[in-house]
Short mmCIF file of C-alpha atoms in Angstrom, two decimals:
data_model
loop_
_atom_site.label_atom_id
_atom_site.label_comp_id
_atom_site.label_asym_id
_atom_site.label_seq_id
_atom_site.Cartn_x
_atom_site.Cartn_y
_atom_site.Cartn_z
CA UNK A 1 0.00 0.00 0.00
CA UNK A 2 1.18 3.76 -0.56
CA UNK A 3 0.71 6.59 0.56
CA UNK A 4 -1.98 7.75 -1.60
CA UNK A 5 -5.75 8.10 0.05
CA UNK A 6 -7.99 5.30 -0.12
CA UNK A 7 -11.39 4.42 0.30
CA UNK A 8 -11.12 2.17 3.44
CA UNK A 9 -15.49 2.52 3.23
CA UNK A 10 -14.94 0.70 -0.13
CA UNK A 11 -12.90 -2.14 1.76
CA UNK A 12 -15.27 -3.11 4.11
CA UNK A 13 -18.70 -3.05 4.76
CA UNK A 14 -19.20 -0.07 7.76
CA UNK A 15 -20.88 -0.23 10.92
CA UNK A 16 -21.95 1.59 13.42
CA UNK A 17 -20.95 2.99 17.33
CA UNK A 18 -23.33 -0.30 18.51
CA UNK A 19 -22.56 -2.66 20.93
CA UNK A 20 -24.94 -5.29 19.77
CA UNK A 21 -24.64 -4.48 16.54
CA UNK A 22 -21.83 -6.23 13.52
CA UNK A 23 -18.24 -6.50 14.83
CA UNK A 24 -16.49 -3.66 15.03
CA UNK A 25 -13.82 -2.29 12.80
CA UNK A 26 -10.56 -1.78 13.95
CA UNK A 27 -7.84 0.60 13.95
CA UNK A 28 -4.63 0.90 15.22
CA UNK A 29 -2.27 3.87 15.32
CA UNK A 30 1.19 3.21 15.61
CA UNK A 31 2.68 -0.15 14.15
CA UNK A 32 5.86 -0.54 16.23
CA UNK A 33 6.27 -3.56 18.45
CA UNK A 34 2.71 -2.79 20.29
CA UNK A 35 1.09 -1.68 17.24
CA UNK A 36 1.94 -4.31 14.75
CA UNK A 37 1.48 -7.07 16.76
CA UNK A 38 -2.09 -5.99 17.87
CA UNK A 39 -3.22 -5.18 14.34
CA UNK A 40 -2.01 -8.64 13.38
CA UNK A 41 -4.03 -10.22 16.56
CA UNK A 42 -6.70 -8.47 16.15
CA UNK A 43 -7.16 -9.81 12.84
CA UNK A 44 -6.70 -12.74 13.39
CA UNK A 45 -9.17 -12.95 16.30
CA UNK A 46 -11.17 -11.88 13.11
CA UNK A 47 -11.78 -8.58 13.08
CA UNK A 48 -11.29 -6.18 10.14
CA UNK A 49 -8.30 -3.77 10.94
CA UNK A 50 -6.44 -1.07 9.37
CA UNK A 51 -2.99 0.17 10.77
CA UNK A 52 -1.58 3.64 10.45
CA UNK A 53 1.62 4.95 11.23
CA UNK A 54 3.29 8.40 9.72
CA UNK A 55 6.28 6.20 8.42
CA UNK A 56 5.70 5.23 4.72
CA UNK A 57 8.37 2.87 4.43
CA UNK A 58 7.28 0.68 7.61
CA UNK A 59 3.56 0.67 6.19
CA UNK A 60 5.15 -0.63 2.97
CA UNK A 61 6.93 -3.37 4.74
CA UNK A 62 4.00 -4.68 6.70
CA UNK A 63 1.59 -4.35 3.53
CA UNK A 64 4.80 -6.72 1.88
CA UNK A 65 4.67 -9.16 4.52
CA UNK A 66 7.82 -8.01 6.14
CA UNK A 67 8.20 -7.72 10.27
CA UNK A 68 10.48 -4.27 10.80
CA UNK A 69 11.77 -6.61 13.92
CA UNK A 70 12.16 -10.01 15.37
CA UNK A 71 9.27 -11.79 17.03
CA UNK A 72 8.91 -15.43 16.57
CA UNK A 73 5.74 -16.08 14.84
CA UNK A 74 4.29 -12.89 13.76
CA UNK A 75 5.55 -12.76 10.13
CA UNK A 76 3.71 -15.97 9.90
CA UNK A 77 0.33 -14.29 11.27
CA UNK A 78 1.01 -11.14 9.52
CA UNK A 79 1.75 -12.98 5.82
CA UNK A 80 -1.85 -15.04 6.86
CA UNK A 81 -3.98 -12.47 7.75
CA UNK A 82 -3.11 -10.13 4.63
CA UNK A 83 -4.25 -12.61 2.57
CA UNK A 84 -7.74 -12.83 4.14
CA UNK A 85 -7.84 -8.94 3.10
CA UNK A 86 -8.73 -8.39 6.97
CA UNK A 87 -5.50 -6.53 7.62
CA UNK A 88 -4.35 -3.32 5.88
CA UNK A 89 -2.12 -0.62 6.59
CA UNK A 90 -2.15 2.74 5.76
CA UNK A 91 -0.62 6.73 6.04
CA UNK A 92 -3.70 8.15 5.95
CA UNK A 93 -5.16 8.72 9.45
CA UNK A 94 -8.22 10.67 8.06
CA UNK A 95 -9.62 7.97 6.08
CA UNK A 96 -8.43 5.21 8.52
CA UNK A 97 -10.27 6.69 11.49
CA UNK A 98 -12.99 8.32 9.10
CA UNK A 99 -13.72 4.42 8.47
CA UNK A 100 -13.27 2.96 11.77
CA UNK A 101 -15.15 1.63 14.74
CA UNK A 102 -12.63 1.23 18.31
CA UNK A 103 -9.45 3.13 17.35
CA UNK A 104 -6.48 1.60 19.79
CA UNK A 105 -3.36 3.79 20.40
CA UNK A 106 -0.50 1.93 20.64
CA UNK A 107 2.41 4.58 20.34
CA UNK A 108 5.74 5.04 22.46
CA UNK A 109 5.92 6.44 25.35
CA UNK A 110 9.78 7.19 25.68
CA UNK A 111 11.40 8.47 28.63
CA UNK A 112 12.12 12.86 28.49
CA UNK A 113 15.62 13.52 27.34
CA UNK A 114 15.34 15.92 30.50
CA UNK A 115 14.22 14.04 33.10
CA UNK A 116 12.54 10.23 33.66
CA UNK A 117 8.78 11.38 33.21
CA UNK A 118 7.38 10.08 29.87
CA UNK A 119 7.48 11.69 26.69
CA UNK A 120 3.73 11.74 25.46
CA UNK A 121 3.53 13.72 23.16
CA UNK A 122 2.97 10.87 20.70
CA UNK A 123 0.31 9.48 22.80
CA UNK A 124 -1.35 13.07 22.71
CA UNK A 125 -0.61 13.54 18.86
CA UNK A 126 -2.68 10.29 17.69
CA UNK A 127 -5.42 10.94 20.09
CA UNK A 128 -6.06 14.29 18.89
CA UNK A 129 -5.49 13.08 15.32
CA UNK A 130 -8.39 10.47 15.86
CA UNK A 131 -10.45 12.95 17.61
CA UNK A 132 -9.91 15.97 14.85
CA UNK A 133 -10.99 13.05 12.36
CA UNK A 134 -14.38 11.21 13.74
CA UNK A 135 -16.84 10.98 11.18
CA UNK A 136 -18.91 8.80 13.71
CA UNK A 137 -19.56 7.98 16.66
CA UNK A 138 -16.32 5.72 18.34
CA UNK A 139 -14.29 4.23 21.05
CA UNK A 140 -10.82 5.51 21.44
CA UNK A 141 -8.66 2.94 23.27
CA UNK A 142 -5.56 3.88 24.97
CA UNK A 143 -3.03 0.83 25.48
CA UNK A 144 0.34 2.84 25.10
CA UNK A 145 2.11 2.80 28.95
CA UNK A 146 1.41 5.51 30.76
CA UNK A 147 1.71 7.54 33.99
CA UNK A 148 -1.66 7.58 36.00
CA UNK A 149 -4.08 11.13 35.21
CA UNK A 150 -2.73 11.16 31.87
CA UNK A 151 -5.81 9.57 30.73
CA UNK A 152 -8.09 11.85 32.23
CA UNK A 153 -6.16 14.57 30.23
CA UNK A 154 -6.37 13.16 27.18
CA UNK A 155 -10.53 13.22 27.91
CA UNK A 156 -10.49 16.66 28.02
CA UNK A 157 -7.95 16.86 24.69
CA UNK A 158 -10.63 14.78 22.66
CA UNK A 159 -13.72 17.23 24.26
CA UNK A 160 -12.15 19.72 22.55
CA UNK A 161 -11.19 18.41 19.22
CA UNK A 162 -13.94 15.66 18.27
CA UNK A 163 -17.07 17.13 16.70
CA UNK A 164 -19.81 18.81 18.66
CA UNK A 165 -22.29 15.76 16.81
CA UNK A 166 -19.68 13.05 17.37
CA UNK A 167 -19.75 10.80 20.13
CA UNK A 168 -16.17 9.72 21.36
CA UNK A 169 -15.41 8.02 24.54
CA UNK A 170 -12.09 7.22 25.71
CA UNK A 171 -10.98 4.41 28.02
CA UNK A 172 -7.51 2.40 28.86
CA UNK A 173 -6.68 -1.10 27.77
CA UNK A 174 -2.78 -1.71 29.13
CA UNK A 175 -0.89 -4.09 27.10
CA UNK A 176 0.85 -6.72 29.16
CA UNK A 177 3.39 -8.01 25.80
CA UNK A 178 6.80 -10.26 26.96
CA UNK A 179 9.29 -9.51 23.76
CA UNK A 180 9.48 -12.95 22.07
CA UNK A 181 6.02 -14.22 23.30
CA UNK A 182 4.06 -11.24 22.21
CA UNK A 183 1.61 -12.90 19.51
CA UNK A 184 0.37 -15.56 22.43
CA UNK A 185 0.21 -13.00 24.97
CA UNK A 186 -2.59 -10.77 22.73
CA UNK A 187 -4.31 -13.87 21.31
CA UNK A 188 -4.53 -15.30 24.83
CA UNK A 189 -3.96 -13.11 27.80
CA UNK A 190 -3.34 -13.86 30.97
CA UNK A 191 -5.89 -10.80 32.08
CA UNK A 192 -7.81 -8.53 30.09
CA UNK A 193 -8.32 -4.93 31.46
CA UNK A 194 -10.88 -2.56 31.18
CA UNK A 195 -10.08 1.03 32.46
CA UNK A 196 -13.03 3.83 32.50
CA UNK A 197 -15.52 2.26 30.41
CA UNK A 198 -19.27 2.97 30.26
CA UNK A 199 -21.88 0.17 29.99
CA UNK A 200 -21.55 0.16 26.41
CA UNK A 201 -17.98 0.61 25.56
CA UNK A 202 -17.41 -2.47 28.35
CA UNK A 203 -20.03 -4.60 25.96
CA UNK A 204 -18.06 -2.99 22.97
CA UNK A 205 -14.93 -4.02 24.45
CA UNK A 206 -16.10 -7.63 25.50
CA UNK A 207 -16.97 -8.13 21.29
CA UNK A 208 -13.75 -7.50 20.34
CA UNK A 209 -11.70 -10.09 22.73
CA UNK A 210 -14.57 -12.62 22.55
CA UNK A 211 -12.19 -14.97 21.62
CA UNK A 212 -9.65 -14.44 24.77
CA UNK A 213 -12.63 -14.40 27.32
CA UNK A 214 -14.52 -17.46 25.52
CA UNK A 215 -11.28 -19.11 26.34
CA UNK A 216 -11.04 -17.79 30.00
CA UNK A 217 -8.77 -14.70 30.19
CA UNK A 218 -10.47 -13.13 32.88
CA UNK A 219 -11.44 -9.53 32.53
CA UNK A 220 -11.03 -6.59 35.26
CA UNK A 221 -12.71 -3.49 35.11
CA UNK A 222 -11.88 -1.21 36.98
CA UNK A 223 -11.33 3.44 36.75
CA UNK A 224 -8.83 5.10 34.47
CA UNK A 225 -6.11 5.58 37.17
CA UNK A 226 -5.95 1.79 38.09
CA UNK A 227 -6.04 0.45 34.48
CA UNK A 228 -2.78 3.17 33.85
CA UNK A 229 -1.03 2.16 36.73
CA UNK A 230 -1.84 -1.60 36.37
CA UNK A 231 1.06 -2.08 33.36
CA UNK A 232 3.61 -0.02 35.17
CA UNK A 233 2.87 -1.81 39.02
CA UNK A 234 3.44 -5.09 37.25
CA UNK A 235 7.14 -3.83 35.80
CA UNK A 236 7.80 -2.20 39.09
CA UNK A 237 7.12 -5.44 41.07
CA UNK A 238 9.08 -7.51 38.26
CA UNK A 239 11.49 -5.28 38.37
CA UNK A 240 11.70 -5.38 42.43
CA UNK A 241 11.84 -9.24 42.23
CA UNK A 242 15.04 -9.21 40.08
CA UNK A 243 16.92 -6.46 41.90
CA UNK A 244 16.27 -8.55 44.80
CA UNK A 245 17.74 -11.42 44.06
CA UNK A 246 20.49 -9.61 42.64
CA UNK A 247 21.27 -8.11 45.93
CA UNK A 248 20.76 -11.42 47.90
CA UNK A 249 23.47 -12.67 45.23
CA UNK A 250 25.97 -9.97 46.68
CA UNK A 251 25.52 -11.71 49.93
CA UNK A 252 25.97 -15.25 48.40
CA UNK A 253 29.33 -14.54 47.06
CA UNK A 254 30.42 -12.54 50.25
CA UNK A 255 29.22 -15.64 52.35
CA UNK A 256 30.31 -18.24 49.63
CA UNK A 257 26.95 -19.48 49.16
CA UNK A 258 24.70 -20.42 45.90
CA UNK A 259 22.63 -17.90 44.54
CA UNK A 260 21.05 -20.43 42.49
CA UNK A 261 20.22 -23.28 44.79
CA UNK A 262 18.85 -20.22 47.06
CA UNK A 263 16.73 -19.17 44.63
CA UNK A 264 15.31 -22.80 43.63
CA UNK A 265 14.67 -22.92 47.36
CA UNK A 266 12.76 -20.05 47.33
CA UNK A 267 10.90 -20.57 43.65
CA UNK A 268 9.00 -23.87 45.73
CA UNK A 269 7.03 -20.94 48.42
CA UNK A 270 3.94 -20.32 46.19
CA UNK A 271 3.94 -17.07 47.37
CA UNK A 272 7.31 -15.95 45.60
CA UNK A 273 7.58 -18.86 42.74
CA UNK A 274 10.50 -19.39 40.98
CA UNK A 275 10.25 -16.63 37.90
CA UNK A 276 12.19 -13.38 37.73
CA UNK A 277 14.53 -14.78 40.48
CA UNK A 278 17.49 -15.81 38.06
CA UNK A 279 20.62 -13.70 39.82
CA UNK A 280 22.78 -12.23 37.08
CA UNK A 281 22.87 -8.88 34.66
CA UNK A 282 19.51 -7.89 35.26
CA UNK A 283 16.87 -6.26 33.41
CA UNK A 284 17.09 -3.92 30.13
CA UNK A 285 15.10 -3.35 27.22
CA UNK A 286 12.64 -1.42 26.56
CA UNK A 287 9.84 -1.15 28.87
CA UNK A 288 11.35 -2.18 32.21
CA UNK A 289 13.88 0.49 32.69
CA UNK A 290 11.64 3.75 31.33
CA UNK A 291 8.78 2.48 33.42
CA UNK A 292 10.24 1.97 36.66
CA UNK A 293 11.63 5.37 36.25
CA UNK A 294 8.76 7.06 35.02
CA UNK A 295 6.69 5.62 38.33
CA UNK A 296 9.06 6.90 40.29
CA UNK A 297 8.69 9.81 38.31
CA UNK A 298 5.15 10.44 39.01
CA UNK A 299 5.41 9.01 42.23
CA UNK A 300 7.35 12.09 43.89
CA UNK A 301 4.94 14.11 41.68
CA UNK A 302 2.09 12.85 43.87
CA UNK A 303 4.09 13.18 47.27
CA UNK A 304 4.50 9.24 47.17
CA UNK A 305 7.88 9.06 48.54
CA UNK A 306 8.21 5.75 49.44
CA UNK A 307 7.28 4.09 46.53
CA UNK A 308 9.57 6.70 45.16
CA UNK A 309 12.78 5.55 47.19
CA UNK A 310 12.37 1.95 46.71
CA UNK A 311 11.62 1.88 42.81
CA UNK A 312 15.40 4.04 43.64
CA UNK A 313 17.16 1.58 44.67
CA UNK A 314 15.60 -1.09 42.25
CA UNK A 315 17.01 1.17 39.63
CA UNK A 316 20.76 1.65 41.43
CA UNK A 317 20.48 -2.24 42.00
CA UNK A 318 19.88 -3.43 38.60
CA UNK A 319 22.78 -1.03 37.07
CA UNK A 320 24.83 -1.94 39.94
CA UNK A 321 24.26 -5.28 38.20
CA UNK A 322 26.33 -4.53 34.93
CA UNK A 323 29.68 -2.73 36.94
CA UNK A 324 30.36 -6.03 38.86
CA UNK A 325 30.28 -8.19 35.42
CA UNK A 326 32.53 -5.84 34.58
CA UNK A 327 34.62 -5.87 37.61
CA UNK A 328 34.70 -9.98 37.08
CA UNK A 329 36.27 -9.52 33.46
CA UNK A 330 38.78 -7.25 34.95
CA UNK A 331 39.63 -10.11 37.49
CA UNK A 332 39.58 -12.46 34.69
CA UNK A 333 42.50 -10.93 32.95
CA UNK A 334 44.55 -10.04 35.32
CA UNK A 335 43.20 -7.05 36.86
CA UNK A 336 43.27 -5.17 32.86
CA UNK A 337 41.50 -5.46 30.10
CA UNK A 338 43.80 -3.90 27.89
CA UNK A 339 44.65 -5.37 24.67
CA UNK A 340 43.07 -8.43 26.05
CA UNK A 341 40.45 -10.28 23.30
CA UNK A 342 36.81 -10.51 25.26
CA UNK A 343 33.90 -12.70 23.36
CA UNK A 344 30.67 -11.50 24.31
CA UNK A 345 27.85 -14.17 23.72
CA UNK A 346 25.01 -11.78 23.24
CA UNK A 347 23.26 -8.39 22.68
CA UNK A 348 19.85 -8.28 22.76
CA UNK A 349 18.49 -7.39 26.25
CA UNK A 350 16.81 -11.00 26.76
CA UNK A 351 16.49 -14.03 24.02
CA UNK A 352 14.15 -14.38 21.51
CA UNK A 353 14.31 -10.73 20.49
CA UNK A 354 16.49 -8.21 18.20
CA UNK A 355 15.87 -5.17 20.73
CA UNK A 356 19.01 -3.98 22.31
CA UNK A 357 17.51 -1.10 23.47
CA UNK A 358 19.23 -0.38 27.37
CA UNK A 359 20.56 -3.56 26.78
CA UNK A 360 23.09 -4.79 29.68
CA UNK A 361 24.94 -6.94 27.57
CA UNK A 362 25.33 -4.10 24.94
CA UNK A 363 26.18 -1.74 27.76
CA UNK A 364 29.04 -3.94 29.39
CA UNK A 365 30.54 -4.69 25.91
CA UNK A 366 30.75 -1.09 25.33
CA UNK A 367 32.34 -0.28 28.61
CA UNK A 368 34.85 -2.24 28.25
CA UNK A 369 35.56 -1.87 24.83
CA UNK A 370 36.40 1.68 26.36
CA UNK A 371 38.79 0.56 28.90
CA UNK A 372 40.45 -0.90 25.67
CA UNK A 373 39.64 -4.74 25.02
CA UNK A 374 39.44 -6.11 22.25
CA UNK A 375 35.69 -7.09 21.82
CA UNK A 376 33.58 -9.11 19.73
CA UNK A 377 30.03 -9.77 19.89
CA UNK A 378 27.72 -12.63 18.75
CA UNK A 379 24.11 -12.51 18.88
CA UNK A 380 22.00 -15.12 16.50
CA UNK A 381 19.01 -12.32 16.10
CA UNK A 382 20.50 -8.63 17.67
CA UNK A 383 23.73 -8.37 15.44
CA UNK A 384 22.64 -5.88 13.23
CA UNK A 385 20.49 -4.33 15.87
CA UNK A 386 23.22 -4.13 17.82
CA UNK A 387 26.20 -2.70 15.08
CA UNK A 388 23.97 0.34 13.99
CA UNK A 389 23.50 1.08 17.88
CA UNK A 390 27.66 0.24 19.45
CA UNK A 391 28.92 0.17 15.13
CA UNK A 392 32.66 0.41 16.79
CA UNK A 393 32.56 -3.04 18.31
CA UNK A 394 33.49 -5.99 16.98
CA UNK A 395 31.05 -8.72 15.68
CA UNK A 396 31.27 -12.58 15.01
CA UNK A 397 28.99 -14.29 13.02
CA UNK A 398 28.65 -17.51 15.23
CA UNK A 399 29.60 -18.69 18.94
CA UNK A 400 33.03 -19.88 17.33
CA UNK A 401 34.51 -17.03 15.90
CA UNK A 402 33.27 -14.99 19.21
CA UNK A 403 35.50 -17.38 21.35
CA UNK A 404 38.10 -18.17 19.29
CA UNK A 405 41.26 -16.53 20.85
CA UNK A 406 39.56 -14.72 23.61
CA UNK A 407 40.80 -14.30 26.95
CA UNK A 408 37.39 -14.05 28.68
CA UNK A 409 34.32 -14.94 27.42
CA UNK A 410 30.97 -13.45 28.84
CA UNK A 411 27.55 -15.20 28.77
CA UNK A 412 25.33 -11.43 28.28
CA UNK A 413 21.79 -12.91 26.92
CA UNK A 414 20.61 -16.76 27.74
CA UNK A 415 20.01 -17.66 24.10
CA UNK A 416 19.45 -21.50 23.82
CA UNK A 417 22.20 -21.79 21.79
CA UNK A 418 24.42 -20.40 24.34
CA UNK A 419 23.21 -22.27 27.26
CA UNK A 420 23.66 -25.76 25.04
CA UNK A 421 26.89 -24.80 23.81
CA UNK A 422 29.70 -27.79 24.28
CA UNK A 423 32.45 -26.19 26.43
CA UNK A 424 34.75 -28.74 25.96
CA UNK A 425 34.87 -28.15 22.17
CA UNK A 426 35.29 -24.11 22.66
CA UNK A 427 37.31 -24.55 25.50
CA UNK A 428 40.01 -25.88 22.31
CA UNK A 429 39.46 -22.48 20.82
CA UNK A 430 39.64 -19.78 23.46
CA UNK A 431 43.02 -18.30 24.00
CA UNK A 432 42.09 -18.61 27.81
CA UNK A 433 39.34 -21.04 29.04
CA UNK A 434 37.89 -18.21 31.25
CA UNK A 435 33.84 -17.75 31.46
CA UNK A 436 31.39 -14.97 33.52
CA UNK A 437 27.96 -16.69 33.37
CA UNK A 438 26.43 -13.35 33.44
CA UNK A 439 22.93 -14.70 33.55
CA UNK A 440 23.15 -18.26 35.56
CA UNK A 441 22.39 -20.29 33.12
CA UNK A 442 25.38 -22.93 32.54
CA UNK A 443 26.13 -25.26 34.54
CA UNK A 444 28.81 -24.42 36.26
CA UNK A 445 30.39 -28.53 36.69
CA UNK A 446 30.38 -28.95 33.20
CA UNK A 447 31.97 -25.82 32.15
CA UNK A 448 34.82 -26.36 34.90
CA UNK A 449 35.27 -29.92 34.09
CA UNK A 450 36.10 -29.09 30.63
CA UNK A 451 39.07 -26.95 32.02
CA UNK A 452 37.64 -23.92 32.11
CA UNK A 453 37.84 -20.84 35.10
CA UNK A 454 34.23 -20.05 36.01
CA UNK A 455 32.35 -17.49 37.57
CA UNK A 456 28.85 -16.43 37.75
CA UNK A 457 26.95 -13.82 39.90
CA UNK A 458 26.10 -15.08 43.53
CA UNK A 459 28.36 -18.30 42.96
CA UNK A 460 31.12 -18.86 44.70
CA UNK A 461 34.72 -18.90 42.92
CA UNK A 462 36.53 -22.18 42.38
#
């Protein structure tokens, strides 16, 4: 599809602001991560859907079949669903929105260059633009993260701009997406939730994820301010989890104790469970890191200190995190990096994703690529993710030619192909059979018993 206006009426048959009346059609503005992988879902749940963005050449690679980034499955469901003509995308936010039913908003939400509030002004850009363009009545969906009251500002912003004979409601429907599991995570969530709806735009609501709730994703309905700070709570409380474990691991290796069998031990309580307790680099990416801060953000804007001061030292915790990795390299050759050949295994902020956005892996091979190693990076999806972000690194195209010659090698992202590597076999190519398990994934008697020196975080040296 181009740019060029077109009749989206034409497409599909229309319908009307009813709750009991023919499905509704959807649209979605913004077709980044969030965006694309709705519009997909959504049509496959089978629902007509237009997406818009303001980038021509990513509407030109979705209406090709192409994925602008890596998430297992989805080119699959996006190839499928453009051939039931369900799924188009488009430039053209007038016509789009002109034709459509429930309009979702799924742009970014950075964090300020200035401080670690969230930018909105995308968020506030495509709700006006749907607003300034109703040609009906519709249901304006917000599902972009963001900090509590902004949706009752954005009310006010649509007052103003929809037409005095339009009716427009707005509500908030968080997205709850894992990088890498995203496409089962819309098509079956593990919660559904409903923030400021009416009667009808709850029954409105309800059509469109018939399929999730027929299958038992339970729905919550709640006001505007819970459903905004439902998305960022649950980061926040992942986030605590992992910086907590991370600082318990401090206390392993001081004591010369075993992060990992500690954390096992604690995964069997039902009331903690064994997820998001892995001790090791910690957390990165995209949505962790600007949320926690943008809570805490808000949080001292609403004289909420302590939540304030503990999402703090989360934050200090988890960054803490990547200086001791590098600290262990350091040790690892001989108290200098200099001129010393590092493989990094790694680059994406987690596996089964290309995003290396705050990445910890990215960040520690860039740190000490500036204390002067020699480093080279190998990541099976993030490589050229990664070289347009850190270009002056060094990159490998496989684990071989990462290791091969290396004085220290770090384990930065738990790829499968990492974890299953055969250390005996590498341990032949490494300059120096040294190894950080920066994420505690290997196992530790297999690595050592094929000669090489191991550490990990919250495991004692041997």
């Amino acid at each position: 599809m181009t740019d060029s206006p077109i009749d989206l009426t034409d497409l599909f048959p229309r319908s009307t602001f009813d709750a009991d009346g023919p499905a509704p059609r959807i649209v979605v503005l913004g077709t980044g991560y969030l965006g694309a992988t709705h519009a997909v879902a959504m049509a496959q749940l089978g629902m007509e859907v237009v997406g818009v963005d303001t980038d021509p050449h990513k509407v030109e690679m979705l209406t090709a079949g192409k994925v602008p980034f890596y998430e297992p499955g989805l080119p699959e469901l996006l190839t499928e669903q453009l051939a039931t003509g369900r799924l188009r995308f488009t430039t053209d936010v007038a016509e789009a929105v002109g034709w459509g039913d429930v309009h979702f908003v799924c742009v970014g939400t950075p964090q300020s260059k200035t401080s670690h509030a969230a930018d909105l002004r995308f968020v506030e850009a495509a709700t006006t633009a749907i607003a300034q363009n109703l040609t009906h009545d519709a249901l304006i969906v917000g599902k972009s993260t963001v900090p509590v009251g902004t949706g009752a500002r954005l009310r006010t912003l649509v007052a103003l701009a929809a037409p005095a004979d339009v009716r427009a409601e707005l509500v908030w429907n968080p997205e709850f997406l894992r990088e890498g599991k995203a496409v089962q995570d819309t098509l079956h969530p593990d919660r559904i939730v409903l923030g400021g709806t009416t009667d009808d735009s709850e029954a409105l609501l309800r059509r469109v994820y018939a399929g999730p709730i027929a299958e038992g994703s339970p729905v919550v309905v709640c006001d505007l301010p819970t459903a905004e700070l439902v998305k960022v709570s649950a980061n926040a409380f992942l986030a605590t989890k992992i910086s907590f474990i991370n600082a318990i691991s401090g206390v392993c290796e001081a004591a010369g104790a075993d992060v990992k069998v500690l954390a096992d031990a604690l995964g069997h309580d039902v009331r903690i469970g064994r997820q998001f307790l892995d001790a090791g680099l910690g957390f990165g990416g995209g949505c962790l890191p600007k949320d926690i801060r943008a809570l805490m953000h808000r949080a001292n804007e609403l004289g909420a200190s302590g939540a304030a001061g503990l999402l703090q030292q989360v934050d200090e915790i988890n960054m803490g995190q990547r200086s001791r990795v590098i600290e262990l390299a350091i040790e690892a050759c001989g108290g200098s990096v200099l001129n010393r050949r590092i493989g990094v295994l790694g680059a994406a902020f987690k596996p089964h994703t290309d995003d290396v956005r705050d990445s910890p892996a990215l960040n520690v091979a860039a740190a000490l690529h500036l204390r002067g190693a020699q480093v080279t990076v190998y990541d099976p999806q993030a490589g050229d993710t990664a070289r347009s972000s850190f270009p002056t690194l060094g990159y490998a195209t496989g684990v071989d030619e990462a290791v091969e010659g290396s004085d220290v090698v770090l384990v930065l992202t738990e790829w499968d192909e990492f974890v299953d590597a055969d250390p005996a076999r590498l341990a032949t190519l490494a300059h120096q059979p040294a190894v950080i398990d920066a994420r505690g994934k290997l196992d530790a008697g297999q690595w050592r018993e094929a000669g090489w020196t191991f550490r990990g975080l919250g495991r004692a040296a041997a």
